[in-house]
Coordinates of C-alpha atoms and ligand atoms in Angstrom, one line a residue:
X1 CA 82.5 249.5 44.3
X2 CA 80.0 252.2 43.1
X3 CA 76.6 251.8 43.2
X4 CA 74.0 253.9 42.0
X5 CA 70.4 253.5 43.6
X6 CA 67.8 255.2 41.0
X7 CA 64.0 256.2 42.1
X8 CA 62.0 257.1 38.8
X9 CA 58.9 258.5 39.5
X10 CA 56.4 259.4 36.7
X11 CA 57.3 262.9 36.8
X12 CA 61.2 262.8 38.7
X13 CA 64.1 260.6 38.7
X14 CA 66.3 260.8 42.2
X15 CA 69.6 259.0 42.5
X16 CA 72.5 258.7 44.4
X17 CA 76.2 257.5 43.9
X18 CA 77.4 255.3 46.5
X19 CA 80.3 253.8 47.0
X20 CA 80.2 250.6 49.4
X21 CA 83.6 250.2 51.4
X22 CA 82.5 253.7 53.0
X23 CA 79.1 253.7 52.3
X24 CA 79.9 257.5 51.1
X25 CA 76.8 259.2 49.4
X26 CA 79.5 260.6 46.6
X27 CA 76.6 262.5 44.0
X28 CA 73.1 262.9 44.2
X29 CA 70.2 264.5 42.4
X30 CA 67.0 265.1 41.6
X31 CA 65.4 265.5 37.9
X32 CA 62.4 267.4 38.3
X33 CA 59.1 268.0 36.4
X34 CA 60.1 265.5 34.0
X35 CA 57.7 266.2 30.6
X36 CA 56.6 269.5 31.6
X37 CA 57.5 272.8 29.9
X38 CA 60.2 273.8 32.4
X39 CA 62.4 270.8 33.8
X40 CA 65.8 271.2 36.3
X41 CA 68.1 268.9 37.7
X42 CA 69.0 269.7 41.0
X43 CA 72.2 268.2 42.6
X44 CA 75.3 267.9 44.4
X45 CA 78.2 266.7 43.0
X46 CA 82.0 266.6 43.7
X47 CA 83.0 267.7 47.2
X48 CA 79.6 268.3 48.1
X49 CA 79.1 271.4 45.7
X50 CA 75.4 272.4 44.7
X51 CA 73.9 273.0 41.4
X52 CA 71.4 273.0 39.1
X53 CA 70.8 272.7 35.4
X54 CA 67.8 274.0 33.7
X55 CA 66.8 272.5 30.6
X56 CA 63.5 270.7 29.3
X57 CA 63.7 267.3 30.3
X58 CA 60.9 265.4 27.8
X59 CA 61.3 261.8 29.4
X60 CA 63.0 259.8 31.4
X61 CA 65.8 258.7 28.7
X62 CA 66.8 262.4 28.9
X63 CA 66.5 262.5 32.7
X64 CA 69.0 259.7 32.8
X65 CA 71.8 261.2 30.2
X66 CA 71.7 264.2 32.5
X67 CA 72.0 262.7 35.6
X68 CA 75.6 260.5 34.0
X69 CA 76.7 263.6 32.8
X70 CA 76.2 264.9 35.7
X71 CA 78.4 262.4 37.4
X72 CA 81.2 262.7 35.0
X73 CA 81.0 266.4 34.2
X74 CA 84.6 268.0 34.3
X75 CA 83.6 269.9 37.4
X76 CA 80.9 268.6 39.4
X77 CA 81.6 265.0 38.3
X78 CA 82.5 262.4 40.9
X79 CA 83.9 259.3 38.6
X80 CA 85.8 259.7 35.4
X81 CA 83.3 257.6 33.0
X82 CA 80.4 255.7 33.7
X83 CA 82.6 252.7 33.6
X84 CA 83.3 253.4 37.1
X85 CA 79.5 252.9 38.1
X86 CA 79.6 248.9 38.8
X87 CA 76.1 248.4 39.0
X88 CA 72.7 250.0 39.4
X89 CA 70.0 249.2 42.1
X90 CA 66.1 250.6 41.2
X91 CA 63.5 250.7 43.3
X92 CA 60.8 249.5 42.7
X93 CA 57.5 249.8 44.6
X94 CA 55.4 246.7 44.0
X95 CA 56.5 243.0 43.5
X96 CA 53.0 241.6 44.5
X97 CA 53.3 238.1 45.1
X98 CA 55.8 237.3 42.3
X99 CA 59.0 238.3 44.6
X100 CA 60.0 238.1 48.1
X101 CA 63.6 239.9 48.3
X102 CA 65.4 241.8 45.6
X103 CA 66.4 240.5 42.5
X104 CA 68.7 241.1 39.8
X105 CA 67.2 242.5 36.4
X106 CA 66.6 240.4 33.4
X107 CA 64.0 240.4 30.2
X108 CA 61.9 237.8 32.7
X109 CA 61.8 240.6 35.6
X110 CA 61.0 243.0 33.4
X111 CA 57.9 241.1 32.0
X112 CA 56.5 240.5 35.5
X113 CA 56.9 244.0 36.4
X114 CA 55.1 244.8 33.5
X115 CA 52.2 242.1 34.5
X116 CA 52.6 243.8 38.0
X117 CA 52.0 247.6 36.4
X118 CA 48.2 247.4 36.9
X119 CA 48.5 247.1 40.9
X120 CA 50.7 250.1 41.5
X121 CA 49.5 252.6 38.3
X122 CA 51.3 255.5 39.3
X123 CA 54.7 253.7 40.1
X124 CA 55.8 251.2 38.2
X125 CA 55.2 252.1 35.0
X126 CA 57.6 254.7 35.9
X127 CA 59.8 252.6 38.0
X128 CA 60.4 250.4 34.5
X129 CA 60.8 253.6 32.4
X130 CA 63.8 254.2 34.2
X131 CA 65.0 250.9 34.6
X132 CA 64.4 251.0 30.4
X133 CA 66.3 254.4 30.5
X134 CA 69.1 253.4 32.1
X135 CA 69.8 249.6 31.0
X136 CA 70.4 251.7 27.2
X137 CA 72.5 254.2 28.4
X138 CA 74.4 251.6 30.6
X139 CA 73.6 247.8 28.8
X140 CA 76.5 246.2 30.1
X141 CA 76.1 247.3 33.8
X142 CA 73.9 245.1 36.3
X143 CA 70.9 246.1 37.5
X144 CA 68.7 245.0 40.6
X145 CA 65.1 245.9 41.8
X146 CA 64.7 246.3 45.0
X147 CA 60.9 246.5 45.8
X148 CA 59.1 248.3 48.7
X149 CA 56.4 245.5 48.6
X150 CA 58.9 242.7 49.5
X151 CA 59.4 242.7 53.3
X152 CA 55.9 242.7 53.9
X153 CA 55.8 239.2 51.8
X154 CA 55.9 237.3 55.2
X155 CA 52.6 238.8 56.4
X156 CA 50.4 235.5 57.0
X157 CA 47.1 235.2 54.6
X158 CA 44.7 235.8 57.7
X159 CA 46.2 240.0 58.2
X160 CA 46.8 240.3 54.2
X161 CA 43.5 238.8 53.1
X162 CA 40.2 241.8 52.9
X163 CA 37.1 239.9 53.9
X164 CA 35.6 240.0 50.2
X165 CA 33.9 237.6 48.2
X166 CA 37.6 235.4 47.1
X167 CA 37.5 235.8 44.0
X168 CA 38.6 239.0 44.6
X169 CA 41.6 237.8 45.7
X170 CA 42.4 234.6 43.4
X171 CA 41.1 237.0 40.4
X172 CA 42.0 240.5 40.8
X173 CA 45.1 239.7 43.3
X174 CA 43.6 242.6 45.7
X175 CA 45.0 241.9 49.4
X176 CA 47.1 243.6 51.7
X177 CA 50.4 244.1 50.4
X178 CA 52.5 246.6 52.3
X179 CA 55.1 249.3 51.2
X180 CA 58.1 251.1 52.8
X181 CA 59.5 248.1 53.3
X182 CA 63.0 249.0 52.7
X183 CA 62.9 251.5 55.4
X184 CA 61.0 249.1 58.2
X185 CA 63.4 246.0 57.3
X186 CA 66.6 248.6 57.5
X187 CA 65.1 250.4 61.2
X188 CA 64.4 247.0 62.7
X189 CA 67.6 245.5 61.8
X190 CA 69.4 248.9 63.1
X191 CA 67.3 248.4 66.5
X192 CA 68.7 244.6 66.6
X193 CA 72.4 246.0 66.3
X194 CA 72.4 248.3 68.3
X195 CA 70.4 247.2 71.3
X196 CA 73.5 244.0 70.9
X197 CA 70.5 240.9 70.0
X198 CA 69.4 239.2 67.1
X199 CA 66.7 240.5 65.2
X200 CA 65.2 237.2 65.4
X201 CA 64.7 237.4 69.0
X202 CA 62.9 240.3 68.7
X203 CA 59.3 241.8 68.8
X204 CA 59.6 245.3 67.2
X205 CA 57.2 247.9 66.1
X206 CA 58.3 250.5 63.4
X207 CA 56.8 253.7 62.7
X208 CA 57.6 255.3 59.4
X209 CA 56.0 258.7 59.6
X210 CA 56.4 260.7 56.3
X211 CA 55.0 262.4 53.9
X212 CA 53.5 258.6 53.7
X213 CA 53.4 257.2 56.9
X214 CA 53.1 253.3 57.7
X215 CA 53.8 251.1 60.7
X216 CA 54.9 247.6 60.7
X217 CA 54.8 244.9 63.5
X218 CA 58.3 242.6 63.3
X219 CA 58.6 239.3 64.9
X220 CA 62.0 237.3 64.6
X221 CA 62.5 240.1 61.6
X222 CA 59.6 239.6 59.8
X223 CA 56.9 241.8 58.8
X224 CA 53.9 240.0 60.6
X225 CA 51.5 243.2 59.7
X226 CA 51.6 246.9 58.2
X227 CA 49.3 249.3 58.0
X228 CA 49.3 250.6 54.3
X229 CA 47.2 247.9 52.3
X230 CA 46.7 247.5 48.4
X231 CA 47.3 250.6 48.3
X232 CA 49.4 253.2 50.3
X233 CA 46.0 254.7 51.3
X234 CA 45.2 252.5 53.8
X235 CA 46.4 252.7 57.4
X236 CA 47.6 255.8 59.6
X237 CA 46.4 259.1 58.3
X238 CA 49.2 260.9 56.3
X239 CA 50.2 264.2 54.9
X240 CA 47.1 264.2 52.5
X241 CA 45.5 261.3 53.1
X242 CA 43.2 260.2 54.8
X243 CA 44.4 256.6 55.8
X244 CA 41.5 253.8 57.1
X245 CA 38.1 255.1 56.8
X246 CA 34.5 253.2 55.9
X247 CA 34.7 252.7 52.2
X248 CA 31.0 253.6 52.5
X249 CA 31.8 257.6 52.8
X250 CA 33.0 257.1 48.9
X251 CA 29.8 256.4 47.8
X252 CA 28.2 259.1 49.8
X253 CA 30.9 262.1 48.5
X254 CA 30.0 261.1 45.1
X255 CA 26.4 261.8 45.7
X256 CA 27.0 264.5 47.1
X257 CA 29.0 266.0 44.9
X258 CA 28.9 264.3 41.5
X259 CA 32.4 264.1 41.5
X260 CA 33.9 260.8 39.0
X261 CA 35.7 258.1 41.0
X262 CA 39.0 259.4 39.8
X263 CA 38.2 262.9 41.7
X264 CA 36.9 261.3 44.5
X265 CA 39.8 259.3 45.4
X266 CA 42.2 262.6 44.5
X267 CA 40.2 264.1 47.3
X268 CA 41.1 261.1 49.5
X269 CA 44.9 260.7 48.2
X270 CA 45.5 264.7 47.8
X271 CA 43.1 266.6 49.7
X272 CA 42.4 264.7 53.2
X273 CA 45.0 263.9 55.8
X274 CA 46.7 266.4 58.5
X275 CA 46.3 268.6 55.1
X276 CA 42.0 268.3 55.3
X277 CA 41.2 268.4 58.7
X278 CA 44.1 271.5 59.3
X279 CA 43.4 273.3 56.1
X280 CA 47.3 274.8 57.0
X281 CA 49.0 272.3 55.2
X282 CA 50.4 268.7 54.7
X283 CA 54.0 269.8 56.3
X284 CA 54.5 269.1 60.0
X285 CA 56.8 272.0 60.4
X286 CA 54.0 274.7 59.2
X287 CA 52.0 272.1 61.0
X288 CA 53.3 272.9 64.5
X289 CA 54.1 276.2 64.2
X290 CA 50.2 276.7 63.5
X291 CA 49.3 274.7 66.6
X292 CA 51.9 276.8 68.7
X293 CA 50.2 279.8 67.3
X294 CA 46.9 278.3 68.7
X295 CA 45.4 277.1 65.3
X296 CA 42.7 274.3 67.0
X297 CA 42.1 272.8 63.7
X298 CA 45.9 272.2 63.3
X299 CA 45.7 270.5 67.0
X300 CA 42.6 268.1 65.9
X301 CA 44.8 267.2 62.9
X302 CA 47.9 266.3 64.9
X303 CA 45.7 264.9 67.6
X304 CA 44.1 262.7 65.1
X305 CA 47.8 261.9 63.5
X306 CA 48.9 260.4 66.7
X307 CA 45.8 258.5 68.1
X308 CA 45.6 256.8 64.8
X309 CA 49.5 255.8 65.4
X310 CA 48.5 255.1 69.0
X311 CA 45.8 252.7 68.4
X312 CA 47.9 250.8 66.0
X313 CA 50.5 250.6 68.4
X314 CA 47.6 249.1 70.5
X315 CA 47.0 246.1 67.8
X316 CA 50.3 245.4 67.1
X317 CA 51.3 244.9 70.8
X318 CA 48.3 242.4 70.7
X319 CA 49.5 240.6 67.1
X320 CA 52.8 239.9 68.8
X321 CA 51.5 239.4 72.0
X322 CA 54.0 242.0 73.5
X323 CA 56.8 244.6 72.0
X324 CA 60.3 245.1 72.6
X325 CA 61.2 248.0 71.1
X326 CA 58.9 250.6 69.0
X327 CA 61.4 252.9 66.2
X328 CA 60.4 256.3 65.0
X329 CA 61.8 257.2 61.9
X330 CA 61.8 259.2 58.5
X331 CA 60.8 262.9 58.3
X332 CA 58.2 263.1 61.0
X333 CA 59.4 260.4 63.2
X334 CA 62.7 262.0 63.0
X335 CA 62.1 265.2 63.4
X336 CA 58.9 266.2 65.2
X337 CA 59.0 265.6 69.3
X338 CA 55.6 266.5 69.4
X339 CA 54.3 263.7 67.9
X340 CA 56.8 261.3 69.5
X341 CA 55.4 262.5 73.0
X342 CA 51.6 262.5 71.6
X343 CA 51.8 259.2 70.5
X344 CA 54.0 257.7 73.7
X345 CA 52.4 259.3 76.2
X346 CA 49.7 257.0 78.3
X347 CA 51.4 253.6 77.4
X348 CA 52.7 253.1 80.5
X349 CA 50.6 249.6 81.1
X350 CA 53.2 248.4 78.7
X351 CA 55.8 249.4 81.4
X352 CA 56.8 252.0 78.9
X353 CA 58.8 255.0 79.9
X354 CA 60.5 257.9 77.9
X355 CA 62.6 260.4 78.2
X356 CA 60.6 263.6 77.1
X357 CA 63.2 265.9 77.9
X358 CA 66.0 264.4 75.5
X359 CA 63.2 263.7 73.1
X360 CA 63.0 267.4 72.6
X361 CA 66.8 268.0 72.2
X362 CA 67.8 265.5 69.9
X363 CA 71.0 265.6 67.9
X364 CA 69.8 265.4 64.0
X365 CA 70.9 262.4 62.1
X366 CA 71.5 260.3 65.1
X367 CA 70.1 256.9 66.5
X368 CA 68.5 258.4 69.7
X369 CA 68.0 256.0 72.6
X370 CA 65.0 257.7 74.3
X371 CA 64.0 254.7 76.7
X372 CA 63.4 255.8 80.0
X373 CA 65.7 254.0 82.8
X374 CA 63.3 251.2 83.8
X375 CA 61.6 251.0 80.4
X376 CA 60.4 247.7 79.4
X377 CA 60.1 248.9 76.4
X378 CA 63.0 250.4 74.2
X379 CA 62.1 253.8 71.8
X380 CA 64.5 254.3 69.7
X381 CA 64.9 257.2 66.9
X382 CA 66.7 255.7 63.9
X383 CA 67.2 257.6 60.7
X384 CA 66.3 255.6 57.9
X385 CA 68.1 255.3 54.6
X386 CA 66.2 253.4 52.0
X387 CA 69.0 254.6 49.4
X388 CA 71.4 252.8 51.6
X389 CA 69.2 249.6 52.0
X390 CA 69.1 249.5 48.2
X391 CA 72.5 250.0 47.6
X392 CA 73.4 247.1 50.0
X393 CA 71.0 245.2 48.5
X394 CA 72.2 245.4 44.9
X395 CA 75.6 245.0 46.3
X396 CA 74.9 241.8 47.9
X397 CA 73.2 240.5 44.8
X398 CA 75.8 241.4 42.5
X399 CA 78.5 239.5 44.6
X400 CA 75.8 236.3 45.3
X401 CA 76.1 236.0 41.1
Ligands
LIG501 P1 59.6 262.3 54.4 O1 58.5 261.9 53.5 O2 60.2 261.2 55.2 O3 60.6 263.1 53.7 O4 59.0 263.4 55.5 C1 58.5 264.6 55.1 C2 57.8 265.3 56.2 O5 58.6 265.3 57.4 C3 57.6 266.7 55.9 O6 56.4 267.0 55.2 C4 57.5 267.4 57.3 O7 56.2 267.3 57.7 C5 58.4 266.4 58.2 N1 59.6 267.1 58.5 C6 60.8 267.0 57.9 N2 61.7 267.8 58.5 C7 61.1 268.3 59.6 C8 61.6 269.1 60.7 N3 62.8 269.5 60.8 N4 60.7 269.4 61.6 C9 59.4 269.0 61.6 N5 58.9 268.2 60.6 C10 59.8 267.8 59.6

């Protein structure tokens, strides 16, 4: 079975072409700068060949007849027609309280997205612009959402609910509601398997550190707490932003400054983060090389990355009442040992050890067990893949109907 797993973003629209008895990633590609005066498609095709088409993509309906033609094209094409796609899984970043696992598409899914639109502005509008885009250039093909919200669904009310007047809650639905979720329910169920246990009998804390970074506390393999709120702002501090701070400072900068709300919270979304307080940038590989080139400001930045990390590490040993195994993943927590040893070092009174000198010469790609001998505690490098996740997901639904 092929299944392709589509991320429409307002301005892009990634996919990927999986097919399921090998879990091969066959295609995959990005469509970039959707609307704008100069649009590509970048992608790889047929034997793992690179290319790109330049052409002015207006929307996303044009976004989506390049990326089938792209899977079909007499060259870089992968399947024949797109009768060989059997089904298509979207994600889709908020579900609010309406879903709590994937679903497959219908008119009445569509219409709660659409009620959902308001919570996630920037997303789902887009996320249902390419679910639009694709159900008319493939109508007889199923399609699933899988949402980034979802996982977090099991969070009890007293961690998702802000202490403001209710009504703020019952009325305007605003609560903690999580994201990443694909990615922390795929890591903690890869930590389960390979450490031989049931999930269930688990206590696991997952670090997604990304471009957006969140971390989620899992007992019995649910999300109990994560650190991204309403909003993907909340929580650790990110690439360019600036995670928890006292809502107070808004008020404050717009004194200050005169700015409108809009630019004030660009300035939190775009402008803070490792990106603010470096001023080098929001990558953690220009990142490091600053701070081995002495940069102090790009030290207080990945100083402040990791304590933040730390100290929720702290809360969420406390929310489970102990941890069994803590995950790094995605492109930080894959990739950066510097941050794994900033944020591991000194939590040895959780009879936590690690093994610093592997953590530096990790194999890329791989689930890295970097436990110490006699660690209580198991850290474990897992890469995510929320493509995967999606994929299985879709899969799973398709063969439940
Ligand atoms: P993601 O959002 O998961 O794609 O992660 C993106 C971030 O991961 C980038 O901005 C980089 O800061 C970081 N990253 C990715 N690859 C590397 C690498 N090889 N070394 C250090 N950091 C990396």
């Amino acid at each position: 079975m092929n299944i392709l797993v589509v991320n429409a973003g307002s301005s892009s629209l990634k996919y990927q072409l999986i097919e399921m008895n090998t879990e091969e990633v066959l295609a995959k590609g990005t469509c970039e700068r959707i609307g704008q005066l100069i649009s590509q498609l970048k992608a790889t095709g047929k034997d793992g060949k690179s290319f790109v088409v330049e052409k002015p993509i207006p929307d996303h309906n044009v976004a989506v007849q390049l990326m089938l033609e792209a899977l079909v094209h007499k060259e870089y094409g992968v399947v024949k027609d797109i009768n060989q796609i059997q089904a298509v899984g979207h994600r889709v970043v908020h579900s609010a309280e309406d879903f709590d696992s994937s679903v497959l598409i219908d008119d009445e899914v569509m219409e709660i997205c659409r009620k959902n639109s308001d919570l996630a502005p920037l997303h789902v509008p887009a996320n249902i612009i390419g679910i639009m885009a694709c159900k008319e250039a493939m109508p007889n093909t199923p399609m699933a959402a899988v949402f980034d919200t979802a996982f977090h669904s099991t969070i009890p009310p007293y961690a998702y609910t802000y202490a403001l007047p209710y009504q703020a809650y019952e009325e305007w639905r605003i609560r903690k509601y999580g994201f990443h979720g694909t990615s922390h329910k795929y890591v903690s169920q890869e930590a389960a398997k390979y450490l031989k246990k049931d999930v269930k009998d688990l206590k696991i804390i997952t670090c997604h550190l990304g471009n957006g970074s969140s971390i989620t506390a899992v007992q019995n393999g649910k999300s109990v707490d994560t650190s991204m709120g309403f909003t993907p702002l909340e929580g650790l501090v990110m690439g360019t932003r600036c995670g928890d701070i006292d809502p107070a400072v808004i008020e404050f900068i717009m004194e200050k400054t005169n700015w409108t709300i809009s630019q004030t919270m660009d300035y939190l979304n775009k402008k803070s983060g490792v990106l603010g307080i470096s001023g080098v940038s929001s990558d953690f590989r220009d990142l490091i090389k600053a701070l081995y080139e002495g940069n102090k400001r790009a030290e207080l930045a990945l100083d402040v990355f990791c304590y933040r990390i730390k100290k929720y590490i702290g809360a969420y040993v406390a929310v489970m009442n102990g941890v069994d195994v803590i995950v790094f993943t995605a492109g930080i927590g894959e990739h950066n040992p510097e941050v794994r040893e900033r944020v591991l070092k000194g939590l040895d009174y959780l009879g936590l050890e690690f093994n610093n000198e592997l953590n530096y010469n990790v194999v890329r790609g791989k689930l890295t067990d970097l436990s110490g001998p006699n660690s209580k505690v198991k850290i474990l490098l897992i890469p995510t893949n929320e493509e995967l996740v999606i994929a299985r997901e879709t899969q799973a639904l398709i063969k439940n109907n």
